[in-house]
Coordinates of C-alpha atoms and ligand atoms in Angstrom, one line a residue:
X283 CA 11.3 57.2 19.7
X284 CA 7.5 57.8 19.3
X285 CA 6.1 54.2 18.1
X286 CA 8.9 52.7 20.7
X287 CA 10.9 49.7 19.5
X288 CA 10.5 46.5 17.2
X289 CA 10.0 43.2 18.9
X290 CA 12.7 40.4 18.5
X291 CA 10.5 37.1 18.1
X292 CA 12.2 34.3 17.2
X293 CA 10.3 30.5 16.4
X294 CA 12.1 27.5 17.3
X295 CA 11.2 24.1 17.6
X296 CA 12.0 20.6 15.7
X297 CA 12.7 19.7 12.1
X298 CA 9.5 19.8 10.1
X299 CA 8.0 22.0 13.1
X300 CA 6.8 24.2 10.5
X301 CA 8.9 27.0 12.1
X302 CA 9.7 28.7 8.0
X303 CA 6.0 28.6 7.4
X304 CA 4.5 30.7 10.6
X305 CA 7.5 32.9 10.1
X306 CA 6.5 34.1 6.6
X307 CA 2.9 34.0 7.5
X308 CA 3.3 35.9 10.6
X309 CA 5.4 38.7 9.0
X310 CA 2.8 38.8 6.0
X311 CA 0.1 39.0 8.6
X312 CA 1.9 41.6 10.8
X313 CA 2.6 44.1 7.7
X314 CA -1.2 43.7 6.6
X315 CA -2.5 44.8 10.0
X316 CA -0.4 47.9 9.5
X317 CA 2.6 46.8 11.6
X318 CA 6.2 47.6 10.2
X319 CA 7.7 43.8 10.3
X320 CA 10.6 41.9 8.5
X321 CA 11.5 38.1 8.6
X322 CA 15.4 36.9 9.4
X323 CA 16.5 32.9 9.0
X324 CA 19.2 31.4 10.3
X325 CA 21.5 30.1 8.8
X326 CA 21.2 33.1 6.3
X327 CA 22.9 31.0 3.5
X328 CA 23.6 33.7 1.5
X329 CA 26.3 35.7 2.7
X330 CA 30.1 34.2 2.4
X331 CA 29.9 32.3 6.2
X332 CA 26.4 31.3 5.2
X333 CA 27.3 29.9 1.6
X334 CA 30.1 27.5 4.0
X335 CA 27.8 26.4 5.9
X336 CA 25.1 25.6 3.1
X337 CA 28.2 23.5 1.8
X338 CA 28.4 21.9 5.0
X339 CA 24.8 21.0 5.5
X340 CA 24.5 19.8 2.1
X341 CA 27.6 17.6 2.5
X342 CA 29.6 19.0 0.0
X343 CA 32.7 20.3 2.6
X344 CA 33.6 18.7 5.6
X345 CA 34.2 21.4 9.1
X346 CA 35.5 20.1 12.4
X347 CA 32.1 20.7 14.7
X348 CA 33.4 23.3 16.8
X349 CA 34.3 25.3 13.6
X350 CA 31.0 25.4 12.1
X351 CA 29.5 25.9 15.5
X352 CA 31.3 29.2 15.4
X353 CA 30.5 29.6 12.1
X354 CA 26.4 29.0 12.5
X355 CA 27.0 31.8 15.7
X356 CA 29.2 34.3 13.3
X357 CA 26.7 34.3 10.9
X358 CA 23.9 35.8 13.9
X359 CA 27.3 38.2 14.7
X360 CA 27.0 39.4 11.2
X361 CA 23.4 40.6 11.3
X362 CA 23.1 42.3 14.5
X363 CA 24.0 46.0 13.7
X364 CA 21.1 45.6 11.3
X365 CA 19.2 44.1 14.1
X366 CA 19.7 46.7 16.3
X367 CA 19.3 49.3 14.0
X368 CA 15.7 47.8 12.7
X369 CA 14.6 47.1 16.4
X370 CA 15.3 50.8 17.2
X371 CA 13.4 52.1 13.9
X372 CA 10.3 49.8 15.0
X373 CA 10.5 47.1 13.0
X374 CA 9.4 44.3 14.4
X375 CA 12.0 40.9 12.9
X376 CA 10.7 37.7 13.1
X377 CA 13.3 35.0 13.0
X378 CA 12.7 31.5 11.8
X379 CA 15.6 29.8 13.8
X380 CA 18.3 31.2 16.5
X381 CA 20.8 30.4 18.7
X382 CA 19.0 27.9 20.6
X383 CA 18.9 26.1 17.3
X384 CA 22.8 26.8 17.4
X385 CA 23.2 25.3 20.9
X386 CA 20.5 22.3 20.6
X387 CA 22.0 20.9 17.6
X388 CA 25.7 21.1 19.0
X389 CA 25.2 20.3 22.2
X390 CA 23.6 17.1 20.8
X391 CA 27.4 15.3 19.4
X392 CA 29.5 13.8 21.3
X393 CA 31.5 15.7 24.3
X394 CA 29.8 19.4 23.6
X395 CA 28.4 20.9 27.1
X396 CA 26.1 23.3 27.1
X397 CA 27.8 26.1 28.6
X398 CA 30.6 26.1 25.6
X399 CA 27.9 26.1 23.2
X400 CA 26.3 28.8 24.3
X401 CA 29.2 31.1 24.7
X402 CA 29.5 32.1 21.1
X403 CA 26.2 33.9 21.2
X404 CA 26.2 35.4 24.3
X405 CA 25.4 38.8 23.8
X406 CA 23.2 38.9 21.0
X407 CA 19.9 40.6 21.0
X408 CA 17.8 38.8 23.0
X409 CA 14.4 37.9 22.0
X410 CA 11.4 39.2 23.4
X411 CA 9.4 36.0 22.7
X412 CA 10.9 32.7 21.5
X413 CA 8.0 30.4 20.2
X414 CA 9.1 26.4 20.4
X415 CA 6.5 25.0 17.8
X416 CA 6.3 21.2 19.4
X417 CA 5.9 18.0 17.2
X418 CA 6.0 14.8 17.8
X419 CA 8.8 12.5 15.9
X420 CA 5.4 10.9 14.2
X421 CA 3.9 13.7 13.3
X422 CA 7.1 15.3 12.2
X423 CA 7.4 12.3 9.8
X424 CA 3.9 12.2 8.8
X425 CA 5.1 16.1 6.7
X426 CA 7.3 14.0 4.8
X427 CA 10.4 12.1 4.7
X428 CA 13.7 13.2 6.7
X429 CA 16.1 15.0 3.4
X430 CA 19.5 14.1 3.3
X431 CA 20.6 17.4 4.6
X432 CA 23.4 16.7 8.0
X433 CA 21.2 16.2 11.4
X434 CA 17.9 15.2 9.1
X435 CA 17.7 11.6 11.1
X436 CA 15.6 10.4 14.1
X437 CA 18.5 9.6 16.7
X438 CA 19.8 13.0 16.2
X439 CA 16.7 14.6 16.6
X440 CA 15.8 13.3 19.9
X441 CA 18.8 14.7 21.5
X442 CA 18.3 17.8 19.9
X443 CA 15.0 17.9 21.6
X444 CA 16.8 16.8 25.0
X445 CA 19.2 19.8 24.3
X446 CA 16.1 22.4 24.0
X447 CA 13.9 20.8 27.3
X448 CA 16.8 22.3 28.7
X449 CA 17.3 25.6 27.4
X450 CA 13.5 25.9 27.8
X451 CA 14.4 25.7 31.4
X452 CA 16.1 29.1 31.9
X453 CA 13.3 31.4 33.2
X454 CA 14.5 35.0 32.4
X455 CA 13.8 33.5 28.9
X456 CA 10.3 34.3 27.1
X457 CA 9.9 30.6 25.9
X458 CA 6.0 30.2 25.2
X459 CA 5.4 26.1 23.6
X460 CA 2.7 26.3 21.0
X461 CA 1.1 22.6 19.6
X462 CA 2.3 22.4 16.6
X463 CA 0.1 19.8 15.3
X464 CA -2.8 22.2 14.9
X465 CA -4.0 23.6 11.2
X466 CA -1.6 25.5 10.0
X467 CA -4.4 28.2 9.8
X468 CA -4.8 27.5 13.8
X469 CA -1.3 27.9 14.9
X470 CA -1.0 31.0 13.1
X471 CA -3.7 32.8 14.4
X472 CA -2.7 31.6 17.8
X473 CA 0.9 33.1 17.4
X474 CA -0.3 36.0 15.9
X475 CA -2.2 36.9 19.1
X476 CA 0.7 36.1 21.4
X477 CA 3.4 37.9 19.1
X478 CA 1.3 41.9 18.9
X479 CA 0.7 41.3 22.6
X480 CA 4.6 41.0 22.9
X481 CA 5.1 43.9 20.9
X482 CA 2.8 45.9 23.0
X483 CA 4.4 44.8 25.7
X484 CA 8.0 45.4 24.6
X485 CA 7.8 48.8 22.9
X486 CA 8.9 51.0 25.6
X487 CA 11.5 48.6 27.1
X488 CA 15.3 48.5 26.4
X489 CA 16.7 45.5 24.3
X490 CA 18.4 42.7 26.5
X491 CA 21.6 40.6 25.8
X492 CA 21.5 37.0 25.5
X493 CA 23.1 35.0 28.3
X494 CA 24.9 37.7 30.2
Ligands
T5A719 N1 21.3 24.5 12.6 C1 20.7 25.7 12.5 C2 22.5 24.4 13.4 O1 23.0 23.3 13.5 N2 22.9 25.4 14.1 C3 22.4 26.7 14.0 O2 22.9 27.7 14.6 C4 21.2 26.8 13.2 C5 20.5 28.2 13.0 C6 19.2 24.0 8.7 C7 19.8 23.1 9.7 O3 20.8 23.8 10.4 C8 20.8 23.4 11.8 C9 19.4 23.0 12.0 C10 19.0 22.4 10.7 O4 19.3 21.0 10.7 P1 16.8 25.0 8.3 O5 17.3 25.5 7.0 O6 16.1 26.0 9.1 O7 18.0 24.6 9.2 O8 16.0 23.7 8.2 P2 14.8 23.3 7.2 O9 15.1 21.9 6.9 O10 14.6 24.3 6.1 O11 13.5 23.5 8.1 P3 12.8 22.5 9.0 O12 12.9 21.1 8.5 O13 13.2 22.7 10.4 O14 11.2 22.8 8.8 P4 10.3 23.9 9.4 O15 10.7 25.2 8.9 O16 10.0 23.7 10.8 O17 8.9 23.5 8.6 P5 8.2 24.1 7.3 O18 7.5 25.3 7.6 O19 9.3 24.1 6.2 O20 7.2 22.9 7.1 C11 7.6 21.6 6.8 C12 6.5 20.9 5.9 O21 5.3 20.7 6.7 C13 4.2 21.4 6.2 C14 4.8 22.4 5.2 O22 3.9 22.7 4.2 C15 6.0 21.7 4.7 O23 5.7 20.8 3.7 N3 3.5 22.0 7.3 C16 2.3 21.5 7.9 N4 1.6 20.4 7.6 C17 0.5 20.2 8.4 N5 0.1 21.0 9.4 C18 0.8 22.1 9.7 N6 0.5 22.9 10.7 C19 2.0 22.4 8.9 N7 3.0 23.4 9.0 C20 3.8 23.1 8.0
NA720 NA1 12.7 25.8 7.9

């Protein structure tokens, strides 16, 4: 089509990262440069797989940890005809969280491999840029205390971060690391830049799968 495709840019990173707050303020900033743009989460806790796994995160149900694996990659599964159909229009979707955060966090318990964890979501859209906003556990603790949502503890968290050093590995992979320490003013500006490059760049290029 004329204006070419949407980009796919997903931010990633650790708890606290400030991953929800670029998101919103780089869709806001995209739209009022002109740009057609529209932010995703994941988990999208609002549909029915979503709602289950709010439950689960909150502690209120109980899921064997393969189930709500599948469940946390279902609920991308559910939103990719949209996706697709968004990408193609020109809409460029920002995406606080994806499945790295999937395969980090499960790979991180006991006797999960990487390569089963990251099975579910091959084939998804896969991003044109994945932003990892990097913290340290101090400064990550400094934004306030840890919730008492599932995961939100400090031995935890290191292995997640163990689990996406390696994922960062894989080079076909757009992975740019952005110092997340910086004024939240800072950091956006800086992701701005490197996000309207991407879409430059991406415009006039097919979409790819994830992991295939
Ligand atoms: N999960 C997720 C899985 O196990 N599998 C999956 O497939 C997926 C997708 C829910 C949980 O689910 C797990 C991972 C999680 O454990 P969530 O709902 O995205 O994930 O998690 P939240 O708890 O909502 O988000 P985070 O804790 O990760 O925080 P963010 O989004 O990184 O940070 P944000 O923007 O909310 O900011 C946190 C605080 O810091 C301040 C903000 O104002 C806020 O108070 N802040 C800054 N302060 C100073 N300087 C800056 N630059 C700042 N930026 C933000
Ligand atoms: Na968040």
């Amino acid at each position: 089509m004329a204006g070419g495709r949407g980009a796919l840019i997903v931010l990633e990173g650790m708890d606290r990262a400030g991953k929800s707050t670029q998101s919103r303020r780089l869709v806001q900033a995209l739209q009022a440069a002109g740009h057609r743009a529209d932010l995703l989460r994941f988990p999208e806790r609002s549909t029915e797989i979503g709602r289950l796994i709010g439950a689960y995160l909150q502690r209120e149900r109980e899921l064997d940890d393969h189930a709500v694996h599948l469940l946390f990659a279902a609920n991308r599964w559910e939103h990719v005809t949209s996706m697709k159909e968004k990408l193609r229009q020109g809409i460029t979707l920002v995406v606080d969280r994806y499945a790295f955060s999937g395969v980090a966090f499960t790979s991180a318990k006991e006797n999960f491999c990487l390569e089963w964890c990251k099975q579910a979501d091959a084939g998804l859209p896969k991003p044109d840029l994945i932003l990892f906003l990097q913290l340290s556990p101090e400064e990550a603790a400094a934004r306030g205390n840890f919730g008492s949502e599932r995961y939100e503890n400090s031995p935890f968290q290191e292995k997640v971060l163990q689990s996406f050093r390696h994922l960062m590995k894989e080079k076909t992979l757009n992975w740019k690391t952005m110092d997340a320490s910086k004024s939240i003013e800072d950091l956006h500006n800086e992701i701005k830049t490197v996000a309207e490059k991407t879409m430059q760049e991406v415009k006039d290029k097919p979409l790819g799968e994830l992991w295939k």
